GROMACS .gro file of C-alpha atoms in nm:
model
  213
    1MET     CA    1   4.284   8.473  21.687
    2SER     CA    2   4.006   8.714  21.789
    3THR     CA    3   4.015   9.082  21.699
    4ASP     CA    4   4.086   9.169  22.063
    5ASP     CA    5   4.375   8.922  22.076
    6THR     CA    6   4.515   9.057  21.748
    7ASP     CA    7   4.495   9.414  21.874
    8LYS     CA    8   4.669   9.312  22.198
    9LEU     CA    9   4.947   9.135  22.008
   10HIS     CA   10   5.004   9.428  21.774
   11SER     CA   11   5.018   9.659  22.075
   12LEU     CA   12   5.286   9.442  22.239
   13ILE     CA   13   5.491   9.418  21.920
   14TYR     CA   14   5.475   9.792  21.859
   15ARG     CA   15   5.571   9.858  22.219
   16ALA     CA   16   5.871   9.623  22.195
   17TYR     CA   17   5.983   9.775  21.864
   18ASP     CA   18   5.948  10.131  21.996
   19THR     CA   19   6.184  10.087  22.292
   20VAL     CA   20   6.479  10.323  22.304
   21THR     CA   21   6.665  10.199  22.611
   22VAL     CA   22   6.781   9.861  22.740
   23ASP     CA   23   6.569   9.902  23.053
   24GLU     CA   24   6.256   9.962  22.845
   25THR     CA   25   6.323   9.651  22.636
   26LYS     CA   26   6.383   9.442  22.946
   27GLN     CA   27   6.057   9.563  23.101
   28VAL     CA   28   5.853   9.484  22.789
   29TYR     CA   29   5.977   9.125  22.770
   30ASP     CA   30   5.954   9.069  23.144
   31GLU     CA   31   5.587   9.167  23.125
   32TRP     CA   32   5.528   8.966  22.805
   33ALA     CA   33   5.705   8.645  22.907
   34ASP     CA   34   5.401   8.463  23.045
   35THR     CA   35   5.196   8.493  22.724
   36TYR     CA   36   5.469   8.540  22.462
   37GLU     CA   37   5.463   8.186  22.323
   38LYS     CA   38   5.086   8.179  22.287
   39ASP     CA   39   5.081   8.527  22.138
   40VAL     CA   40   5.334   8.460  21.860
   41ASP     CA   41   5.244   8.097  21.790
   42THR     CA   42   5.059   8.161  21.464
   43ILE     CA   43   5.272   8.442  21.323
   44TYR     CA   44   5.636   8.358  21.398
   45ASN     CA   45   5.819   8.040  21.293
   46GLY     CA   46   6.182   8.128  21.369
   47PRO     CA   47   6.252   7.861  21.633
   48PRO     CA   48   6.152   7.548  21.435
   49LEU     CA   49   6.313   7.687  21.120
   50MET     CA   50   6.640   7.760  21.300
   51ALA     CA   51   6.643   7.415  21.458
   52ARG     CA   52   6.590   7.255  21.117
   53ARG     CA   53   6.868   7.466  20.967
   54MET     CA   54   7.112   7.357  21.238
   55ASN     CA   55   7.017   6.995  21.187
   56ASP     CA   56   7.063   7.027  20.810
   57ILE     CA   57   7.401   7.199  20.847
   58GLY     CA   58   7.519   6.884  21.018
   59ILE     CA   59   7.687   7.029  21.323
   60GLY     CA   60   7.735   6.765  21.595
   61LYS     CA   61   7.446   6.713  21.831
   62SER     CA   62   7.678   6.767  22.130
   63ALA     CA   63   7.831   7.084  21.987
   64HIS     CA   64   7.840   7.365  22.241
   65ILE     CA   65   7.580   7.613  22.116
   66LEU     CA   66   7.470   7.952  22.251
   67ASP     CA   67   7.113   8.063  22.189
   68ALA     CA   68   7.163   8.440  22.184
   69GLY     CA   69   6.844   8.623  22.275
   70CYS     CA   70   6.688   8.295  22.384
   71GLY     CA   71   6.373   8.453  22.523
   72THR     CA   72   6.144   8.191  22.671
   73GLY     CA   73   6.348   7.907  22.521
   74LEU     CA   74   6.166   7.816  22.203
   75ILE     CA   75   6.479   7.761  21.992
   76GLY     CA   76   6.637   7.545  22.261
   77LEU     CA   77   6.321   7.338  22.282
   78GLU     CA   78   6.303   7.288  21.906
   79MET     CA   79   6.673   7.202  21.883
   80SER     CA   80   6.640   6.947  22.162
   81ARG     CA   81   6.385   6.763  21.948
   82TYR     CA   82   6.662   6.707  21.692
   83GLY     CA   83   6.890   6.571  21.963
   84PHE     CA   84   7.101   6.879  22.040
   85ASP     CA   85   7.198   6.846  22.404
   86ASN     CA   86   7.463   7.107  22.485
   87ILE     CA   87   7.284   7.441  22.457
   88ASP     CA   88   7.333   7.755  22.666
   89GLY     CA   89   7.105   8.056  22.651
   90VAL     CA   90   7.131   8.427  22.720
   91ASP     CA   91   6.862   8.693  22.727
   92LEU     CA   92   6.811   9.041  22.865
   93SER     CA   93   6.478   8.955  23.031
   94GLN     CA   94   6.505   8.766  23.361
   95ARG     CA   95   6.141   8.659  23.342
   96SER     CA   96   6.200   8.514  22.995
   97VAL     CA   97   6.512   8.334  23.119
   98ASP     CA   98   6.303   8.186  23.401
   99LYS     CA   99   6.051   8.055  23.147
  100ALA     CA  100   6.335   7.911  22.937
  101ARG     CA  101   6.474   7.731  23.242
  102GLU     CA  102   6.139   7.555  23.292
  103LYS     CA  103   6.186   7.375  22.960
  104GLY     CA  104   6.487   7.183  23.094
  105VAL     CA  105   6.683   7.189  22.768
  106TYR     CA  106   6.957   7.441  22.852
  107LYS     CA  107   7.284   7.356  23.026
  108LYS     CA  108   7.332   7.716  23.142
  109LEU     CA  109   7.122   8.030  23.126
  110ILE     CA  110   7.246   8.386  23.168
  111CYS     CA  111   7.048   8.707  23.210
  112ALA     CA  112   7.259   8.973  23.039
  113GLU     CA  113   7.263   9.237  22.769
  114LEU     CA  114   7.399   9.131  22.430
  115GLY     CA  115   7.635   9.381  22.275
  116PRO     CA  116   8.002   9.435  22.192
  117GLU     CA  117   8.107   9.405  22.558
  118PRO     CA  118   8.231   9.069  22.696
  119LEU     CA  119   7.951   8.836  22.801
  120LYS     CA  120   7.988   8.776  23.172
  121GLY     CA  121   8.157   8.451  23.266
  122THR     CA  122   8.223   8.353  22.905
  123GLU     CA  123   8.577   8.280  22.791
  124LYS     CA  124   8.721   8.314  22.443
  125ASP     CA  125   8.655   8.015  22.214
  126THR     CA  126   8.376   7.878  22.434
  127TYR     CA  127   8.123   7.790  22.165
  128ASP     CA  128   8.106   7.588  21.847
  129ALA     CA  129   7.807   7.789  21.729
  130ILE     CA  130   7.572   8.075  21.808
  131VAL     CA  131   7.211   8.087  21.694
  132SER     CA  132   6.985   8.390  21.708
  133ALA     CA  133   6.638   8.442  21.563
  134GLY     CA  134   6.403   8.736  21.595
  135CYS     CA  135   6.652   8.955  21.782
  136PHE     CA  136   6.762   9.193  21.506
  137CYS     CA  137   6.453   9.412  21.493
  138GLY     CA  138   6.316   9.758  21.570
  139GLY     CA  139   6.365   9.947  21.894
  140CYS     CA  140   6.648   9.870  22.134
  141HIS     CA  141   6.733   9.519  22.015
  142LEU     CA  142   7.044   9.371  21.852
  143ASN     CA  143   7.265   9.510  21.578
  144ASP     CA  144   7.588   9.404  21.412
  145LYS     CA  145   7.803   9.537  21.699
  146CYS     CA  146   7.720   9.219  21.893
  147LEU     CA  147   7.932   9.031  21.638
  148ILE     CA  148   8.242   9.176  21.803
  149GLU     CA  149   8.175   8.962  22.110
  150TRP     CA  150   8.024   8.668  21.925
  151THR     CA  151   8.337   8.624  21.714
  152ARG     CA  152   8.542   8.623  22.034
  153ILE     CA  153   8.345   8.349  22.207
  154VAL     CA  154   8.298   8.124  21.901
  155LYS     CA  155   8.595   7.904  21.815
  156PRO     CA  156   8.767   7.954  21.479
  157GLY     CA  157   8.585   7.726  21.239
  158GLY     CA  158   8.263   7.767  21.434
  159ILE     CA  159   7.946   7.921  21.296
  160ILE     CA  160   7.703   8.202  21.371
  161CYS     CA  161   7.349   8.159  21.238
  162ILE     CA  162   7.100   8.445  21.236
  163MET     CA  163   6.739   8.477  21.119
  164LEU     CA  164   6.572   8.812  21.078
  165THR     CA  165   6.314   8.987  20.865
  166GLU     CA  166   6.410   9.161  20.543
  167LYS     CA  167   6.298   9.491  20.692
  168TYR     CA  168   6.579   9.479  20.950
  169LEU     CA  169   6.867   9.352  20.737
  170TYR     CA  170   7.029   9.692  20.778
  171LEU     CA  171   7.080   9.621  21.150
  172LEU     CA  172   7.300   9.322  21.063
  173GLU     CA  173   7.460   9.456  20.745
  174GLY     CA  174   7.627   9.754  20.909
  175ASP     CA  175   7.978   9.893  20.940
  176THR     CA  176   8.084   9.640  21.204
  177LEU     CA  177   7.997   9.344  20.984
  178LYS     CA  178   8.171   9.510  20.691
  179ARG     CA  179   8.489   9.554  20.897
  180LEU     CA  180   8.483   9.196  21.027
  181LEU     CA  181   8.449   9.069  20.672
  182GLU     CA  182   8.727   9.294  20.543
  183ASP     CA  183   8.956   9.187  20.829
  184LYS     CA  184   8.874   8.823  20.753
  185VAL     CA  185   8.747   8.761  21.105
  186ILE     CA  186   8.436   8.599  20.960
  187GLU     CA  187   8.304   8.499  20.621
  188ILE     CA  188   7.953   8.459  20.485
  189ILE     CA  189   7.865   8.097  20.409
  190THR     CA  190   7.496   8.146  20.338
  191LYS     CA  191   7.259   8.436  20.286
  192GLU     CA  192   6.922   8.338  20.152
  193VAL     CA  193   6.552   8.401  20.183
  194GLN     CA  194   6.392   8.205  20.466
  195GLU     CA  195   6.046   8.102  20.356
  196GLY     CA  196   5.776   8.098  20.622
  197TYR     CA  197   5.975   8.295  20.882
  198THR     CA  198   5.678   8.516  20.971
  199ASP     CA  199   5.332   8.567  20.829
  200TYR     CA  200   5.388   8.940  20.780
  201ASN     CA  201   5.744   8.998  20.656
  202PRO     CA  202   5.993   8.806  20.437
  203GLY     CA  203   6.272   8.643  20.634
  204TYR     CA  204   6.644   8.588  20.575
  205PHE     CA  205   6.889   8.328  20.702
  206TYR     CA  206   7.256   8.413  20.747
  207GLN     CA  207   7.531   8.163  20.824
  208PHE     CA  208   7.875   8.297  20.907
  209LYS     CA  209   8.196   8.106  20.969
  210VAL     CA  210   8.441   8.243  21.224
  211ILE     CA  211   8.793   8.248  21.076
  212LYS     CA  212   8.988   8.406  21.359
  213ASN     CA  213   8.928   8.600  21.678
   0.00000   0.00000   0.00000
């Protein structure tokens, strides 16, 4: 990557991580969607690592899975290579959702904000699993409050798998997660370092099991 390309990428990342409103975040990713995959190709390995994790966990290849914060569809694409064939996606950026649709690996795609509020058109106990990588980060991105809705739409016995950098663990390990654990809504199955997640920050993999909703 040339110096100019590196400077451009850092500028985009800093801009995304400095957003303070949902509208700002949406605008950044709408503008970035066309070059996002090329820009992050050499520094971010979340999608193939998440796909491998899901394959290793042994969940059925036809399990109904939601890719939360799907962006341009890289996780769906990688999971399809392992034979997963029942994946939905949701993202705040319409332009990113459009790019994800071009990959032809998602059953349904939704453009919506991810938070504690009900996800439009999604009933309780819809999914066997949720995956999310690279969405718990700086600026106006995800935090543990989204788990309120995710535990509603994942069936009891289903799983929620999240990858994030060590720097942003605090966004996941907040009061909402603490309450859900104390109330035995979910339990932690796995928390471990994820080698190779990015080239600039250590990564972590979390696997939760939904107990009740």
